[in-house]
Amino acid sequence: MIDRQRAEAAFLAYTAGYDPGSSMIRHKIDHTLRVAGNCERIAAGTGMGVDAAGLAWFLGLLHDIGRFEQARRYRTFVDSVSVDHAEFGADLLFREGLIRQFPAEVLPAEDLSMLETAVRLHNKLVLPEGLDERTRRFCDIIRDADKADIFRVVAEIPFEERAGASKGLLREEKGASEAVMDCVLQHRCVPRDARKTRFDVHVSHCCLVFELVFPESRKIVREQGFLDRLLAETDGNGEPLWSERELEQLRTVRRETDAFLEQKEDMNG
Ligand SMILES: [Fe+2]
């Protein structure tokens, strides 16, 4: 069983080497610790025992470890112009031996191999076929835990910065593309190349919710309320953030995401 106190201390000691004074690094540390908490909660929610939930927590602690070296070497978190941070992190841990800095020596080989796979795959669009059932479950847990926190990360970016334009400019846009609204109605994630307008990007963030696998993850998103914040129609002064057409589409997004989040059963069985 993972010694969580030692594991967290090891994580903080490792990241202390990466300028935790910078807000970029600080955000990743905070994100990681929240995701680890989400992992544990989701694992417990699926009926896993304390040891397995602790392992899920440890997976959350490791999942973004590649971010720190990525930031140092490339000065960016954009994978497309640097490295795939998930592959990079898995390589650092399991090929270059970074895992030895963590108290993971108590884990059996099959857990270490699961951790490597789950770190490596945590950011992929879809999981490959052929994963064993246990590995797949941990992959689903880290992916849910990470997504559940993305709503917070996005919602905390100021609206203008997130949308990349002034509000006035945004309200002149023509609304979401048809393909994007089809994703909303079908409860599917929006493929990157389907996003044509800034409002498409906004809607695509909200659609991440449709990828959540476990009821506990949906509960976390409901409780935290960050998706609600993304679905806000007006700013703090009561000024509409979007054009009439966009607001109408936003209501559809809200209706569909609400319906999805209210589902009780675990769709993955
Ligand atoms: Fe990540």
JSON list of N, CA, C and O in Angstrom, two decimals, residues 4 9 12 14 17 38 41 54 77 86 92 101 115 118 128 152 167 170 184 191 198-199 203 227 234 265 268:
[
{"chain": "A", "resi": 4, "resn": "ARG", "atom": "N", "xyz": [1.04, 7.50, 1.60]},
{"chain": "A", "resi": 4, "resn": "ARG", "atom": "CA", "xyz": [0.62, 8.74, 0.93]},
{"chain": "A", "resi": 4, "resn": "ARG", "atom": "C", "xyz": [1.38, 9.96, 1.40]},
{"chain": "A", "resi": 4, "resn": "ARG", "atom": "O", "xyz": [1.66, 10.86, 0.61]},
{"chain": "A", "resi": 9, "resn": "ALA", "atom": "N", "xyz": [5.06, 14.08, -0.15]},
{"chain": "A", "resi": 9, "resn": "ALA", "atom": "CA", "xyz": [6.31, 14.80, 0.15]},
{"chain": "A", "resi": 9, "resn": "ALA", "atom": "C", "xyz": [7.29, 14.65, -1.02]},
{"chain": "A", "resi": 9, "resn": "ALA", "atom": "O", "xyz": [7.98, 15.61, -1.40]},
{"chain": "A", "resi": 12, "resn": "LEU", "atom": "N", "xyz": [6.18, 16.95, -3.81]},
{"chain": "A", "resi": 12, "resn": "LEU", "atom": "CA", "xyz": [6.47, 18.36, -3.52]},
{"chain": "A", "resi": 12, "resn": "LEU", "atom": "C", "xyz": [7.97, 18.64, -3.59]},
{"chain": "A", "resi": 12, "resn": "LEU", "atom": "O", "xyz": [8.39, 19.69, -4.06]},
{"chain": "A", "resi": 14, "resn": "TYR", "atom": "N", "xyz": [10.07, 17.02, -5.53]},
{"chain": "A", "resi": 14, "resn": "TYR", "atom": "CA", "xyz": [10.41, 17.02, -6.96]},
{"chain": "A", "resi": 14, "resn": "TYR", "atom": "C", "xyz": [10.02, 18.34, -7.62]},
{"chain": "A", "resi": 14, "resn": "TYR", "atom": "O", "xyz": [10.81, 18.96, -8.33]},
{"chain": "A", "resi": 17, "resn": "GLY", "atom": "N", "xyz": [11.92, 21.75, -7.38]},
{"chain": "A", "resi": 17, "resn": "GLY", "atom": "CA", "xyz": [13.03, 22.04, -8.28]},
{"chain": "A", "resi": 17, "resn": "GLY", "atom": "C", "xyz": [12.61, 22.79, -9.53]},
{"chain": "A", "resi": 17, "resn": "GLY", "atom": "O", "xyz": [13.42, 23.07, -10.40]},
{"chain": "A", "resi": 38, "resn": "ASN", "atom": "N", "xyz": [-9.64, 13.74, -6.60]},
{"chain": "A", "resi": 38, "resn": "ASN", "atom": "CA", "xyz": [-10.76, 13.27, -7.43]},
{"chain": "A", "resi": 38, "resn": "ASN", "atom": "C", "xyz": [-10.63, 11.78, -7.73]},
{"chain": "A", "resi": 38, "resn": "ASN", "atom": "O", "xyz": [-11.62, 11.04, -7.68]},
{"chain": "A", "resi": 41, "resn": "ARG", "atom": "N", "xyz": [-11.66, 9.69, -4.82]},
{"chain": "A", "resi": 41, "resn": "ARG", "atom": "CA", "xyz": [-13.10, 9.74, -4.60]},
{"chain": "A", "resi": 41, "resn": "ARG", "atom": "C", "xyz": [-13.85, 8.92, -5.65]},
{"chain": "A", "resi": 41, "resn": "ARG", "atom": "O", "xyz": [-14.80, 8.19, -5.34]},
{"chain": "A", "resi": 54, "resn": "GLY", "atom": "N", "xyz": [-6.27, 4.20, -2.85]},
{"chain": "A", "resi": 54, "resn": "GLY", "atom": "CA", "xyz": [-4.97, 4.82, -2.59]},
{"chain": "A", "resi": 54, "resn": "GLY", "atom": "C", "xyz": [-4.07, 4.77, -3.82]},
{"chain": "A", "resi": 54, "resn": "GLY", "atom": "O", "xyz": [-3.34, 5.72, -4.12]},
{"chain": "A", "resi": 77, "resn": "PHE", "atom": "N", "xyz": [3.19, 24.66, -22.14]},
{"chain": "A", "resi": 77, "resn": "PHE", "atom": "CA", "xyz": [2.39, 23.47, -21.84]},
{"chain": "A", "resi": 77, "resn": "PHE", "atom": "C", "xyz": [1.65, 23.00, -23.08]},
{"chain": "A", "resi": 77, "resn": "PHE", "atom": "O", "xyz": [0.79, 22.15, -23.00]},
{"chain": "A", "resi": 86, "resn": "ALA", "atom": "N", "xyz": [2.08, 13.45, -21.60]},
{"chain": "A", "resi": 86, "resn": "ALA", "atom": "CA", "xyz": [1.73, 12.18, -20.96]},
{"chain": "A", "resi": 86, "resn": "ALA", "atom": "C", "xyz": [2.78, 11.11, -21.26]},
{"chain": "A", "resi": 86, "resn": "ALA", "atom": "O", "xyz": [3.28, 10.42, -20.36]},
{"chain": "A", "resi": 92, "resn": "LEU", "atom": "N", "xyz": [9.80, 9.54, -18.33]},
{"chain": "A", "resi": 92, "resn": "LEU", "atom": "CA", "xyz": [10.64, 10.01, -17.21]},
{"chain": "A", "resi": 92, "resn": "LEU", "atom": "C", "xyz": [10.52, 9.06, -16.02]},
{"chain": "A", "resi": 92, "resn": "LEU", "atom": "O", "xyz": [11.52, 8.67, -15.42]},
{"chain": "A", "resi": 101, "resn": "GLN", "atom": "N", "xyz": [12.13, 7.96, -7.08]},
{"chain": "A", "resi": 101, "resn": "GLN", "atom": "CA", "xyz": [12.03, 9.04, -6.08]},
{"chain": "A", "resi": 101, "resn": "GLN", "atom": "C", "xyz": [10.73, 8.96, -5.27]},
{"chain": "A", "resi": 101, "resn": "GLN", "atom": "O", "xyz": [10.53, 9.71, -4.34]},
{"chain": "A", "resi": 115, "resn": "LEU", "atom": "N", "xyz": [0.30, 1.72, -13.81]},
{"chain": "A", "resi": 115, "resn": "LEU", "atom": "CA", "xyz": [0.56, 3.16, -13.63]},
{"chain": "A", "resi": 115, "resn": "LEU", "atom": "C", "xyz": [1.20, 3.75, -14.89]},
{"chain": "A", "resi": 115, "resn": "LEU", "atom": "O", "xyz": [0.83, 4.83, -15.35]},
{"chain": "A", "resi": 118, "resn": "ALA", "atom": "N", "xyz": [-1.46, 4.03, -17.60]},
{"chain": "A", "resi": 118, "resn": "ALA", "atom": "CA", "xyz": [-2.48, 5.04, -17.32]},
{"chain": "A", "resi": 118, "resn": "ALA", "atom": "C", "xyz": [-1.93, 6.46, -17.41]},
{"chain": "A", "resi": 118, "resn": "ALA", "atom": "O", "xyz": [-2.61, 7.38, -17.87]},
{"chain": "A", "resi": 128, "resn": "PRO", "atom": "N", "xyz": [-7.03, 2.86, -26.33]},
{"chain": "A", "resi": 128, "resn": "PRO", "atom": "CA", "xyz": [-6.90, 1.76, -27.29]},
{"chain": "A", "resi": 128, "resn": "PRO", "atom": "C", "xyz": [-7.68, 0.53, -26.84]},
{"chain": "A", "resi": 128, "resn": "PRO", "atom": "O", "xyz": [-7.98, 0.38, -25.66]},
{"chain": "A", "resi": 152, "resn": "ARG", "atom": "N", "xyz": [-12.87, 23.62, -13.73]},
{"chain": "A", "resi": 152, "resn": "ARG", "atom": "CA", "xyz": [-12.37, 24.64, -12.81]},
{"chain": "A", "resi": 152, "resn": "ARG", "atom": "C", "xyz": [-11.28, 25.48, -13.48]},
{"chain": "A", "resi": 152, "resn": "ARG", "atom": "O", "xyz": [-11.31, 26.71, -13.45]},
{"chain": "A", "resi": 167, "resn": "LYS", "atom": "N", "xyz": [-15.79, 41.27, -25.32]},
{"chain": "A", "resi": 167, "resn": "LYS", "atom": "CA", "xyz": [-17.17, 40.80, -25.32]},
{"chain": "A", "resi": 167, "resn": "LYS", "atom": "C", "xyz": [-17.95, 41.31, -26.52]},
{"chain": "A", "resi": 167, "resn": "LYS", "atom": "O", "xyz": [-18.72, 40.59, -27.13]},
{"chain": "A", "resi": 170, "resn": "LEU", "atom": "N", "xyz": [-17.32, 39.27, -29.46]},
{"chain": "A", "resi": 170, "resn": "LEU", "atom": "CA", "xyz": [-17.91, 37.93, -29.36]},
{"chain": "A", "resi": 170, "resn": "LEU", "atom": "C", "xyz": [-19.37, 37.93, -29.74]},
{"chain": "A", "resi": 170, "resn": "LEU", "atom": "O", "xyz": [-19.86, 37.05, -30.39]},
{"chain": "A", "resi": 184, "resn": "VAL", "atom": "N", "xyz": [-23.46, 18.30, -29.25]},
{"chain": "A", "resi": 184, "resn": "VAL", "atom": "CA", "xyz": [-24.19, 18.59, -28.01]},
{"chain": "A", "resi": 184, "resn": "VAL", "atom": "C", "xyz": [-25.41, 17.68, -27.91]},
{"chain": "A", "resi": 184, "resn": "VAL", "atom": "O", "xyz": [-25.65, 17.04, -26.88]},
{"chain": "A", "resi": 191, "resn": "PRO", "atom": "N", "xyz": [-14.84, 17.14, -31.80]},
{"chain": "A", "resi": 191, "resn": "PRO", "atom": "CA", "xyz": [-13.49, 16.95, -32.36]},
{"chain": "A", "resi": 191, "resn": "PRO", "atom": "C", "xyz": [-12.84, 18.31, -32.62]},
{"chain": "A", "resi": 191, "resn": "PRO", "atom": "O", "xyz": [-13.52, 19.28, -32.97]},
{"chain": "A", "resi": 198, "resn": "ARG", "atom": "N", "xyz": [-15.10, 31.07, -32.03]},
{"chain": "A", "resi": 198, "resn": "ARG", "atom": "CA", "xyz": [-14.75, 31.13, -30.61]},
{"chain": "A", "resi": 198, "resn": "ARG", "atom": "C", "xyz": [-15.86, 30.51, -29.77]},
{"chain": "A", "resi": 198, "resn": "ARG", "atom": "O", "xyz": [-15.60, 29.88, -28.75]},
{"chain": "A", "resi": 199, "resn": "PHE", "atom": "N", "xyz": [-17.08, 30.70, -30.23]},
{"chain": "A", "resi": 199, "resn": "PHE", "atom": "CA", "xyz": [-18.18, 30.10, -29.47]},
{"chain": "A", "resi": 199, "resn": "PHE", "atom": "C", "xyz": [-18.13, 28.57, -29.57]},
{"chain": "A", "resi": 199, "resn": "PHE", "atom": "O", "xyz": [-18.49, 27.87, -28.63]},
{"chain": "A", "resi": 203, "resn": "VAL", "atom": "N", "xyz": [-18.27, 26.05, -26.46]},
{"chain": "A", "resi": 203, "resn": "VAL", "atom": "CA", "xyz": [-19.20, 24.91, -26.35]},
{"chain": "A", "resi": 203, "resn": "VAL", "atom": "C", "xyz": [-18.42, 23.61, -26.22]},
{"chain": "A", "resi": 203, "resn": "VAL", "atom": "O", "xyz": [-18.80, 22.72, -25.45]},
{"chain": "A", "resi": 227, "resn": "LEU", "atom": "N", "xyz": [-18.88, 24.09, -14.23]},
{"chain": "A", "resi": 227, "resn": "LEU", "atom": "CA", "xyz": [-19.56, 24.01, -15.52]},
{"chain": "A", "resi": 227, "resn": "LEU", "atom": "C", "xyz": [-20.70, 25.04, -15.56]},
{"chain": "A", "resi": 227, "resn": "LEU", "atom": "O", "xyz": [-20.91, 25.71, -16.57]},
{"chain": "A", "resi": 234, "resn": "THR", "atom": "N", "xyz": [-24.65, 35.89, -18.50]},
{"chain": "A", "resi": 234, "resn": "THR", "atom": "CA", "xyz": [-24.32, 37.31, -18.31]},
{"chain": "A", "resi": 234, "resn": "THR", "atom": "C", "xyz": [-23.08, 37.45, -17.44]},
{"chain": "A", "resi": 234, "resn": "THR", "atom": "O", "xyz": [-22.70, 36.51, -16.74]},
{"chain": "A", "resi": 265, "resn": "GLU", "atom": "N", "xyz": [-27.17, 6.08, -13.42]},
{"chain": "A", "resi": 265, "resn": "GLU", "atom": "CA", "xyz": [-26.47, 4.80, -13.56]},
{"chain": "A", "resi": 265, "resn": "GLU", "atom": "C", "xyz": [-25.08, 4.97, -14.19]},
{"chain": "A", "resi": 265, "resn": "GLU", "atom": "O", "xyz": [-24.80, 5.93, -14.88]},
{"chain": "A", "resi": 268, "resn": "ASN", "atom": "N", "xyz": [-20.79, 2.59, -17.92]},
{"chain": "A", "resi": 268, "resn": "ASN", "atom": "CA", "xyz": [-19.78, 1.58, -18.26]},
{"chain": "A", "resi": 268, "resn": "ASN", "atom": "C", "xyz": [-19.95, 0.30, -17.46]},
{"chain": "A", "resi": 268, "resn": "ASN", "atom": "O", "xyz": [-19.12, -0.58, -17.51]}
]
